[in-house]
Amino acid sequence: MKFCSQCGSTVEHRIPAGDNRPRFVCTSCATVHYQNPRIVAGCLPVWGEQVLLCRRAIEPRRGFWTLPAGFMENGETTAEAAARETVEEACARVGSLQLYTLYDLPHISQLHVFFRAELVDGQFDVGEESLEVRLFDEAQIPWNELAFPTVGRTLKYYFADRLQHNYPIRNEGVAPMRPANQD
Ligand code: ZN
């Protein structure tokens, strides 16, 4: 950040009085511009024995498969965000959303939240941010072509939990991704 969004003056990076970490503070109007983690919300859409994945048309990780997910908007709940992203990326309507996985990614200041969900009518199509959208059986999951570690972990938990018919909520930290050539 270089300029104050309130008055357009330059900002400086310093610890405000009474605070304990550096913030961007306006040199003119003294507004403190707090920066906080961003929330990514998504769905694990299920249709019978199959799950729905999207192949990304945008960076990062273009061409890799993901669960439909994206940044939460102001004014919506996490479940609404997850359902909206599923419409946008897979043209699919979901219901019966159940909170399932919560991943902390402090190295990139993100929180990823996934809901188990059911496709309402089995209909889907390729959304604007996708190259391809399709249903996968467990044996068909492209494990080496998944876009993000949180997607792979959520899918692994799902197929394991499905055997027990029990889906406990998982909350874990995730370490930085390794370079692709080490996978
Ligand atoms: Zn200002």
mmCIF file of N, CA and C in Angstrom, residues 55-165:
data_model
loop_
_atom_site.group_PDB
_atom_site.id
_atom_site.type_symbol
_atom_site.label_atom_id
_atom_site.label_comp_id
_atom_site.label_asym_id
_atom_site.label_seq_id
_atom_site.Cartn_x
_atom_site.Cartn_y
_atom_site.Cartn_z
ATOM 1 N N ARG A 55 -11.583 -27.671 -13.654
ATOM 2 C CA ARG A 55 -10.204 -27.419 -14.086
ATOM 3 C C ARG A 55 -10.042 -25.919 -14.303
ATOM 4 N N ARG A 56 -9.074 -25.333 -13.612
ATOM 5 C CA ARG A 56 -8.975 -23.881 -13.554
ATOM 6 C C ARG A 56 -8.565 -23.243 -14.892
ATOM 7 N N ALA A 57 -9.290 -22.177 -15.256
ATOM 8 C CA ALA A 57 -8.959 -21.434 -16.469
ATOM 9 C C ALA A 57 -8.130 -20.201 -16.154
ATOM 10 N N ILE A 58 -7.890 -19.963 -14.858
ATOM 11 C CA ILE A 58 -7.189 -18.738 -14.459
ATOM 12 C C ILE A 58 -6.022 -19.082 -13.541
ATOM 13 N N GLU A 59 -5.053 -18.182 -13.491
ATOM 14 C CA GLU A 59 -3.956 -18.313 -12.540
ATOM 15 C C GLU A 59 -4.444 -17.914 -11.156
ATOM 16 N N PRO A 60 -3.868 -18.389 -10.076
ATOM 17 C CA PRO A 60 -2.775 -19.374 -10.085
ATOM 18 C C PRO A 60 -3.269 -20.793 -10.368
ATOM 19 N N ARG A 61 -2.319 -21.631 -10.785
ATOM 20 C CA ARG A 61 -2.589 -23.052 -10.996
ATOM 21 C C ARG A 61 -3.567 -23.296 -12.133
ATOM 22 N N ARG A 62 -3.438 -22.516 -13.211
ATOM 23 C CA ARG A 62 -4.266 -22.738 -14.397
ATOM 24 C C ARG A 62 -4.034 -24.162 -14.914
ATOM 25 N N GLY A 63 -5.137 -24.830 -15.301
ATOM 26 C CA GLY A 63 -5.042 -26.173 -15.851
ATOM 27 C C GLY A 63 -5.110 -27.273 -14.804
ATOM 28 N N PHE A 64 -5.042 -26.892 -13.540
ATOM 29 C CA PHE A 64 -5.133 -27.883 -12.460
ATOM 30 C C PHE A 64 -6.578 -27.962 -11.941
ATOM 31 N N TRP A 65 -6.876 -29.092 -11.319
ATOM 32 C CA TRP A 65 -8.239 -29.350 -10.856
ATOM 33 C C TRP A 65 -8.444 -28.837 -9.430
ATOM 34 N N THR A 66 -9.644 -28.322 -9.205
ATOM 35 C CA THR A 66 -9.965 -27.783 -7.888
ATOM 36 C C THR A 66 -11.422 -28.055 -7.540
ATOM 37 N N LEU A 67 -11.727 -27.995 -6.266
ATOM 38 C CA LEU A 67 -13.110 -27.870 -5.846
ATOM 39 C C LEU A 67 -13.524 -26.424 -6.098
ATOM 40 N N PRO A 68 -14.785 -26.175 -6.442
ATOM 41 C CA PRO A 68 -15.197 -24.790 -6.656
ATOM 42 C C PRO A 68 -15.047 -23.983 -5.364
ATOM 43 N N ALA A 69 -14.295 -22.891 -5.440
ATOM 44 C CA ALA A 69 -14.001 -22.081 -4.248
ATOM 45 C C ALA A 69 -13.477 -20.730 -4.681
ATOM 46 N N GLY A 70 -13.617 -19.762 -3.796
ATOM 47 C CA GLY A 70 -13.085 -18.442 -4.111
ATOM 48 C C GLY A 70 -13.218 -17.506 -2.929
ATOM 49 N N PHE A 71 -12.741 -16.289 -3.118
ATOM 50 C CA PHE A 71 -12.748 -15.324 -2.028
ATOM 51 C C PHE A 71 -14.168 -14.899 -1.666
ATOM 52 N N MET A 72 -14.414 -14.883 -0.389
ATOM 53 C CA MET A 72 -15.684 -14.434 0.148
ATOM 54 C C MET A 72 -15.870 -12.944 -0.158
ATOM 55 N N GLU A 73 -17.103 -12.563 -0.448
ATOM 56 C CA GLU A 73 -17.428 -11.150 -0.666
ATOM 57 C C GLU A 73 -18.012 -10.558 0.617
ATOM 58 N N ASN A 74 -17.944 -9.232 0.728
ATOM 59 C CA ASN A 74 -18.621 -8.569 1.837
ATOM 60 C C ASN A 74 -20.121 -8.841 1.747
ATOM 61 N N GLY A 75 -20.751 -8.980 2.886
ATOM 62 C CA GLY A 75 -22.209 -9.085 2.911
ATOM 63 C C GLY A 75 -22.756 -10.464 2.671
ATOM 64 N N GLU A 76 -21.915 -11.480 2.625
ATOM 65 C CA GLU A 76 -22.438 -12.836 2.463
ATOM 66 C C GLU A 76 -21.863 -13.736 3.554
ATOM 67 N N THR A 77 -22.558 -14.845 3.815
ATOM 68 C CA THR A 77 -22.067 -15.831 4.768
ATOM 69 C C THR A 77 -21.064 -16.752 4.064
ATOM 70 N N THR A 78 -20.323 -17.518 4.845
ATOM 71 C CA THR A 78 -19.369 -18.438 4.220
ATOM 72 C C THR A 78 -20.097 -19.461 3.353
ATOM 73 N N ALA A 79 -21.253 -19.960 3.818
ATOM 74 C CA ALA A 79 -22.000 -20.936 3.017
ATOM 75 C C ALA A 79 -22.523 -20.302 1.730
ATOM 76 N N GLU A 80 -22.973 -19.059 1.821
ATOM 77 C CA GLU A 80 -23.426 -18.363 0.612
ATOM 78 C C GLU A 80 -22.278 -18.171 -0.372
ATOM 79 N N ALA A 81 -21.104 -17.848 0.160
ATOM 80 C CA ALA A 81 -19.927 -17.674 -0.705
ATOM 81 C C ALA A 81 -19.586 -18.981 -1.409
ATOM 82 N N ALA A 82 -19.611 -20.073 -0.661
ATOM 83 C CA ALA A 82 -19.278 -21.379 -1.236
ATOM 84 C C ALA A 82 -20.280 -21.765 -2.324
ATOM 85 N N ALA A 83 -21.551 -21.533 -2.068
ATOM 86 C CA ALA A 83 -22.582 -21.866 -3.062
ATOM 87 C C ALA A 83 -22.462 -20.963 -4.288
ATOM 88 N N ARG A 84 -22.176 -19.687 -4.072
ATOM 89 C CA ARG A 84 -22.022 -18.752 -5.197
ATOM 90 C C ARG A 84 -20.845 -19.150 -6.079
ATOM 91 N N GLU A 85 -19.733 -19.504 -5.453
ATOM 92 C CA GLU A 85 -18.569 -19.912 -6.236
ATOM 93 C C GLU A 85 -18.873 -21.165 -7.065
ATOM 94 N N THR A 86 -19.713 -22.041 -6.513
ATOM 95 C CA THR A 86 -20.060 -23.270 -7.234
ATOM 96 C C THR A 86 -20.917 -22.947 -8.456
ATOM 97 N N VAL A 87 -21.781 -21.957 -8.321
ATOM 98 C CA VAL A 87 -22.553 -21.487 -9.486
ATOM 99 C C VAL A 87 -21.619 -20.867 -10.515
ATOM 100 N N GLU A 88 -20.706 -20.006 -10.059
ATOM 101 C CA GLU A 88 -19.854 -19.265 -10.987
ATOM 102 C C GLU A 88 -18.881 -20.182 -11.728
ATOM 103 N N GLU A 89 -18.289 -21.134 -11.026
ATOM 104 C CA GLU A 89 -17.234 -21.947 -11.637
ATOM 105 C C GLU A 89 -17.770 -23.214 -12.296
ATOM 106 N N ALA A 90 -18.908 -23.705 -11.814
ATOM 107 C CA ALA A 90 -19.404 -24.991 -12.326
ATOM 108 C C ALA A 90 -20.858 -24.922 -12.770
ATOM 109 N N CYS A 91 -21.461 -23.729 -12.731
ATOM 110 C CA CYS A 91 -22.877 -23.583 -13.133
ATOM 111 C C CYS A 91 -23.749 -24.615 -12.441
ATOM 112 N N ALA A 92 -23.429 -24.919 -11.185
ATOM 113 C CA ALA A 92 -24.132 -25.982 -10.467
ATOM 114 C C ALA A 92 -24.759 -25.426 -9.193
ATOM 115 N N ARG A 93 -25.989 -25.873 -8.921
ATOM 116 C CA ARG A 93 -26.665 -25.477 -7.689
ATOM 117 C C ARG A 93 -26.461 -26.557 -6.641
ATOM 118 N N VAL A 94 -26.154 -26.108 -5.407
ATOM 119 C CA VAL A 94 -25.906 -27.059 -4.318
ATOM 120 C C VAL A 94 -26.839 -26.775 -3.151
ATOM 121 N N GLY A 95 -27.104 -27.823 -2.374
ATOM 122 C CA GLY A 95 -27.903 -27.696 -1.159
ATOM 123 C C GLY A 95 -27.300 -28.545 -0.059
ATOM 124 N N SER A 96 -27.949 -28.502 1.112
ATOM 125 C CA SER A 96 -27.522 -29.306 2.263
ATOM 126 C C SER A 96 -26.053 -29.075 2.616
ATOM 127 N N LEU A 97 -25.623 -27.810 2.604
ATOM 128 C CA LEU A 97 -24.220 -27.524 2.919
ATOM 129 C C LEU A 97 -23.900 -27.835 4.373
ATOM 130 N N GLN A 98 -22.790 -28.550 4.580
ATOM 131 C CA GLN A 98 -22.324 -28.899 5.922
ATOM 132 C C GLN A 98 -20.866 -28.506 6.058
ATOM 133 N N LEU A 99 -20.560 -27.680 7.061
ATOM 134 C CA LEU A 99 -19.170 -27.289 7.293
ATOM 135 C C LEU A 99 -18.309 -28.541 7.451
ATOM 136 N N TYR A 100 -17.155 -28.568 6.773
ATOM 137 C CA TYR A 100 -16.365 -29.803 6.761
ATOM 138 C C TYR A 100 -14.889 -29.570 7.102
ATOM 139 N N THR A 101 -14.188 -28.724 6.336
ATOM 140 C CA THR A 101 -12.761 -28.491 6.622
ATOM 141 C C THR A 101 -12.469 -26.997 6.725
ATOM 142 N N LEU A 102 -11.541 -26.682 7.655
ATOM 143 C CA LEU A 102 -11.077 -25.305 7.890
ATOM 144 C C LEU A 102 -9.558 -25.361 7.928
ATOM 145 N N TYR A 103 -8.908 -24.690 6.986
ATOM 146 C CA TYR A 103 -7.448 -24.723 6.923
ATOM 147 C C TYR A 103 -6.879 -23.325 7.126
ATOM 148 N N ASP A 104 -5.968 -23.224 8.071
ATOM 149 C CA ASP A 104 -5.251 -21.967 8.297
ATOM 150 C C ASP A 104 -3.990 -21.958 7.457
ATOM 151 N N LEU A 105 -3.793 -20.897 6.684
ATOM 152 C CA LEU A 105 -2.590 -20.733 5.868
ATOM 153 C C LEU A 105 -1.927 -19.414 6.226
ATOM 154 N N PRO A 106 -1.310 -19.353 7.413
ATOM 155 C CA PRO A 106 -0.777 -18.064 7.871
ATOM 156 C C PRO A 106 0.323 -17.502 6.983
ATOM 157 N N HIS A 107 1.027 -18.355 6.241
ATOM 158 C CA HIS A 107 2.114 -17.849 5.389
ATOM 159 C C HIS A 107 1.592 -17.010 4.230
ATOM 160 N N ILE A 108 0.316 -17.185 3.866
ATOM 161 C CA ILE A 108 -0.277 -16.321 2.837
ATOM 162 C C ILE A 108 -1.498 -15.577 3.386
ATOM 163 N N SER A 109 -1.666 -15.621 4.707
ATOM 164 C CA SER A 109 -2.766 -14.905 5.375
ATOM 165 C C SER A 109 -4.122 -15.251 4.764
ATOM 166 N N GLN A 110 -4.387 -16.553 4.670
ATOM 167 C CA GLN A 110 -5.684 -17.004 4.183
ATOM 168 C C GLN A 110 -6.263 -18.067 5.106
ATOM 169 N N LEU A 111 -7.597 -18.158 5.083
ATOM 170 C CA LEU A 111 -8.331 -19.243 5.725
ATOM 171 C C LEU A 111 -9.184 -19.892 4.643
ATOM 172 N N HIS A 112 -9.036 -21.196 4.469
ATOM 173 C CA HIS A 112 -9.839 -21.913 3.478
ATOM 174 C C HIS A 112 -10.917 -22.728 4.189
ATOM 175 N N VAL A 113 -12.148 -22.567 3.761
ATOM 176 C CA VAL A 113 -13.297 -23.244 4.379
ATOM 177 C C VAL A 113 -14.042 -24.034 3.300
ATOM 178 N N PHE A 114 -14.229 -25.331 3.523
ATOM 179 C CA PHE A 114 -14.982 -26.143 2.567
ATOM 180 C C PHE A 114 -16.216 -26.752 3.228
ATOM 181 N N PHE A 115 -17.297 -26.768 2.451
ATOM 182 C CA PHE A 115 -18.557 -27.375 2.886
ATOM 183 C C PHE A 115 -18.824 -28.613 2.038
ATOM 184 N N ARG A 116 -19.263 -29.696 2.692
ATOM 185 C CA ARG A 116 -19.839 -30.782 1.921
ATOM 186 C C ARG A 116 -21.192 -30.297 1.409
ATOM 187 N N ALA A 117 -21.536 -30.674 0.187
ATOM 188 C CA ALA A 117 -22.794 -30.205 -0.389
ATOM 189 C C ALA A 117 -23.288 -31.221 -1.402
ATOM 190 N N GLU A 118 -24.583 -31.174 -1.672
ATOM 191 C CA GLU A 118 -25.162 -32.061 -2.671
ATOM 192 C C GLU A 118 -25.604 -31.255 -3.877
ATOM 193 N N LEU A 119 -25.296 -31.773 -5.049
ATOM 194 C CA LEU A 119 -25.835 -31.140 -6.252
ATOM 195 C C LEU A 119 -27.354 -31.267 -6.204
ATOM 196 N N VAL A 120 -28.043 -30.175 -6.497
ATOM 197 C CA VAL A 120 -29.498 -30.165 -6.386
ATOM 198 C C VAL A 120 -30.137 -31.034 -7.465
ATOM 199 N N ASP A 121 -29.634 -30.948 -8.678
ATOM 200 C CA ASP A 121 -30.286 -31.650 -9.791
ATOM 201 C C ASP A 121 -29.300 -32.376 -10.710
ATOM 202 N N GLY A 122 -28.043 -32.434 -10.305
ATOM 203 C CA GLY A 122 -27.052 -33.138 -11.126
ATOM 204 C C GLY A 122 -26.602 -32.345 -12.346
ATOM 205 N N GLN A 123 -27.114 -31.123 -12.478
ATOM 206 C CA GLN A 123 -26.757 -30.310 -13.638
ATOM 207 C C GLN A 123 -25.507 -29.491 -13.341
ATOM 208 N N PHE A 124 -24.650 -29.346 -14.350
ATOM 209 C CA PHE A 124 -23.481 -28.466 -14.224
ATOM 210 C C PHE A 124 -22.990 -28.132 -15.612
ATOM 211 N N ASP A 125 -22.133 -27.135 -15.680
ATOM 212 C CA ASP A 125 -21.588 -26.716 -16.973
ATOM 213 C C ASP A 125 -20.255 -26.000 -16.704
ATOM 214 N N VAL A 126 -19.577 -25.628 -17.752
ATOM 215 C CA VAL A 126 -18.276 -24.988 -17.591
ATOM 216 C C VAL A 126 -18.473 -23.497 -17.325
ATOM 217 N N GLY A 127 -18.111 -23.063 -16.117
ATOM 218 C CA GLY A 127 -18.224 -21.650 -15.758
ATOM 219 C C GLY A 127 -17.075 -20.840 -16.345
ATOM 220 N N GLU A 128 -17.165 -19.524 -16.189
ATOM 221 C CA GLU A 128 -16.196 -18.616 -16.820
ATOM 222 C C GLU A 128 -14.764 -18.842 -16.375
ATOM 223 N N GLU A 129 -14.581 -19.278 -15.123
ATOM 224 C CA GLU A 129 -13.217 -19.420 -14.609
ATOM 225 C C GLU A 129 -12.706 -20.855 -14.750
ATOM 226 N N SER A 130 -13.452 -21.684 -15.495
ATOM 227 C CA SER A 130 -13.082 -23.097 -15.641
ATOM 228 C C SER A 130 -12.835 -23.460 -17.096
ATOM 229 N N LEU A 131 -11.939 -24.432 -17.305
ATOM 230 C CA LEU A 131 -11.693 -24.993 -18.627
ATOM 231 C C LEU A 131 -12.567 -26.218 -18.858
ATOM 232 N N GLU A 132 -12.915 -26.884 -17.755
ATOM 233 C CA GLU A 132 -13.614 -28.159 -17.829
ATOM 234 C C GLU A 132 -14.230 -28.402 -16.458
ATOM 235 N N VAL A 133 -15.400 -29.009 -16.429
ATOM 236 C CA VAL A 133 -16.058 -29.371 -15.172
ATOM 237 C C VAL A 133 -16.607 -30.773 -15.347
ATOM 238 N N ARG A 134 -16.333 -31.644 -14.384
ATOM 239 C CA ARG A 134 -16.867 -33.008 -14.529
ATOM 240 C C ARG A 134 -16.956 -33.699 -13.179
ATOM 241 N N LEU A 135 -17.722 -34.790 -13.171
ATOM 242 C CA LEU A 135 -17.860 -35.624 -11.979
ATOM 243 C C LEU A 135 -16.800 -36.716 -12.003
ATOM 244 N N PHE A 136 -16.263 -37.019 -10.823
ATOM 245 C CA PHE A 136 -15.228 -38.034 -10.694
ATOM 246 C C PHE A 136 -15.646 -39.090 -9.678
ATOM 247 N N ASP A 137 -15.413 -40.359 -10.024
ATOM 248 C CA ASP A 137 -15.411 -41.407 -9.004
ATOM 249 C C ASP A 137 -14.112 -41.283 -8.214
ATOM 250 N N GLU A 138 -14.090 -41.882 -7.039
ATOM 251 C CA GLU A 138 -12.875 -41.803 -6.227
ATOM 252 C C GLU A 138 -11.649 -42.292 -7.005
ATOM 253 N N ALA A 139 -11.795 -43.386 -7.752
ATOM 254 C CA ALA A 139 -10.652 -43.964 -8.465
ATOM 255 C C ALA A 139 -10.152 -43.084 -9.605
ATOM 256 N N GLN A 140 -10.975 -42.096 -10.004
ATOM 257 C CA GLN A 140 -10.598 -41.236 -11.140
ATOM 258 C C GLN A 140 -9.978 -39.911 -10.710
ATOM 259 N N ILE A 141 -9.947 -39.629 -9.422
ATOM 260 C CA ILE A 141 -9.480 -38.313 -8.967
ATOM 261 C C ILE A 141 -8.045 -38.070 -9.449
ATOM 262 N N PRO A 142 -7.796 -36.954 -10.101
ATOM 263 C CA PRO A 142 -6.438 -36.657 -10.599
ATOM 264 C C PRO A 142 -5.553 -36.091 -9.480
ATOM 265 N N TRP A 143 -5.142 -36.992 -8.571
ATOM 266 C CA TRP A 143 -4.443 -36.555 -7.354
ATOM 267 C C TRP A 143 -3.188 -35.729 -7.647
ATOM 268 N N ASN A 144 -2.510 -36.028 -8.739
ATOM 269 C CA ASN A 144 -1.273 -35.294 -9.048
ATOM 270 C C ASN A 144 -1.524 -34.006 -9.826
ATOM 271 N N GLU A 145 -2.784 -33.745 -10.120
ATOM 272 C CA GLU A 145 -3.108 -32.529 -10.885
ATOM 273 C C GLU A 145 -4.092 -31.649 -10.120
ATOM 274 N N LEU A 146 -4.059 -31.732 -8.794
ATOM 275 C CA LEU A 146 -4.931 -30.870 -7.995
ATOM 276 C C LEU A 146 -4.251 -29.523 -7.782
ATOM 277 N N ALA A 147 -5.061 -28.468 -7.752
ATOM 278 C CA ALA A 147 -4.522 -27.112 -7.733
ATOM 279 C C ALA A 147 -3.916 -26.729 -6.389
ATOM 280 N N PHE A 148 -4.539 -27.152 -5.300
ATOM 281 C CA PHE A 148 -4.122 -26.649 -3.985
ATOM 282 C C PHE A 148 -4.132 -27.775 -2.953
ATOM 283 N N PRO A 149 -3.202 -27.718 -1.996
ATOM 284 C CA PRO A 149 -3.158 -28.759 -0.962
ATOM 285 C C PRO A 149 -4.459 -28.884 -0.174
ATOM 286 N N THR A 150 -5.161 -27.783 0.041
ATOM 287 C CA THR A 150 -6.387 -27.848 0.833
ATOM 288 C C THR A 150 -7.489 -28.617 0.089
ATOM 289 N N VAL A 151 -7.430 -28.603 -1.234
ATOM 290 C CA VAL A 151 -8.384 -29.374 -2.042
ATOM 291 C C VAL A 151 -8.098 -30.867 -1.898
ATOM 292 N N GLY A 152 -6.818 -31.234 -2.016
ATOM 293 C CA GLY A 152 -6.443 -32.638 -1.880
ATOM 294 C C GLY A 152 -6.767 -33.196 -0.506
ATOM 295 N N ARG A 153 -6.469 -32.412 0.516
ATOM 296 C CA ARG A 153 -6.756 -32.882 1.880
ATOM 297 C C ARG A 153 -8.239 -33.069 2.106
ATOM 298 N N THR A 154 -9.021 -32.131 1.620
ATOM 299 C CA THR A 154 -10.474 -32.234 1.796
ATOM 300 C C THR A 154 -11.018 -33.475 1.093
ATOM 301 N N LEU A 155 -10.531 -33.746 -0.107
ATOM 302 C CA LEU A 155 -10.983 -34.937 -0.841
ATOM 303 C C LEU A 155 -10.545 -36.216 -0.135
ATOM 304 N N LYS A 156 -9.309 -36.239 0.365
ATOM 305 C CA LYS A 156 -8.829 -37.446 1.057
ATOM 306 C C LYS A 156 -9.670 -37.729 2.299
ATOM 307 N N TYR A 157 -9.943 -36.683 3.074
ATOM 308 C CA TYR A 157 -10.803 -36.856 4.250
ATOM 309 C C TYR A 157 -12.185 -37.354 3.837
ATOM 310 N N TYR A 158 -12.712 -36.789 2.765
ATOM 311 C CA TYR A 158 -14.064 -37.155 2.364
ATOM 312 C C TYR A 158 -14.164 -38.643 2.031
ATOM 313 N N PHE A 159 -13.242 -39.148 1.223
ATOM 314 C CA PHE A 159 -13.340 -40.557 0.818
ATOM 315 C C PHE A 159 -13.090 -41.493 2.006
ATOM 316 N N ALA A 160 -12.239 -41.071 2.936
ATOM 317 C CA ALA A 160 -12.024 -41.884 4.138
ATOM 318 C C ALA A 160 -13.246 -41.841 5.043
ATOM 319 N N ASP A 161 -13.788 -40.640 5.256
ATOM 320 C CA ASP A 161 -14.945 -40.484 6.150
ATOM 321 C C ASP A 161 -16.187 -41.170 5.592
ATOM 322 N N ARG A 162 -16.285 -41.190 4.276
ATOM 323 C CA ARG A 162 -17.467 -41.781 3.645
ATOM 324 C C ARG A 162 -17.599 -43.267 3.994
ATOM 325 N N LEU A 163 -16.462 -43.931 4.157
ATOM 326 C CA LEU A 163 -16.496 -45.349 4.523
ATOM 327 C C LEU A 163 -17.134 -45.546 5.891
ATOM 328 N N GLN A 164 -16.960 -44.537 6.775
ATOM 329 C CA GLN A 164 -17.493 -44.627 8.138
ATOM 330 C C GLN A 164 -18.870 -43.950 8.270
ATOM 331 N N HIS A 165 -19.300 -43.287 7.222
ATOM 332 C CA HIS A 165 -20.542 -42.502 7.281
ATOM 333 C C HIS A 165 -20.502 -41.489 8.418
#
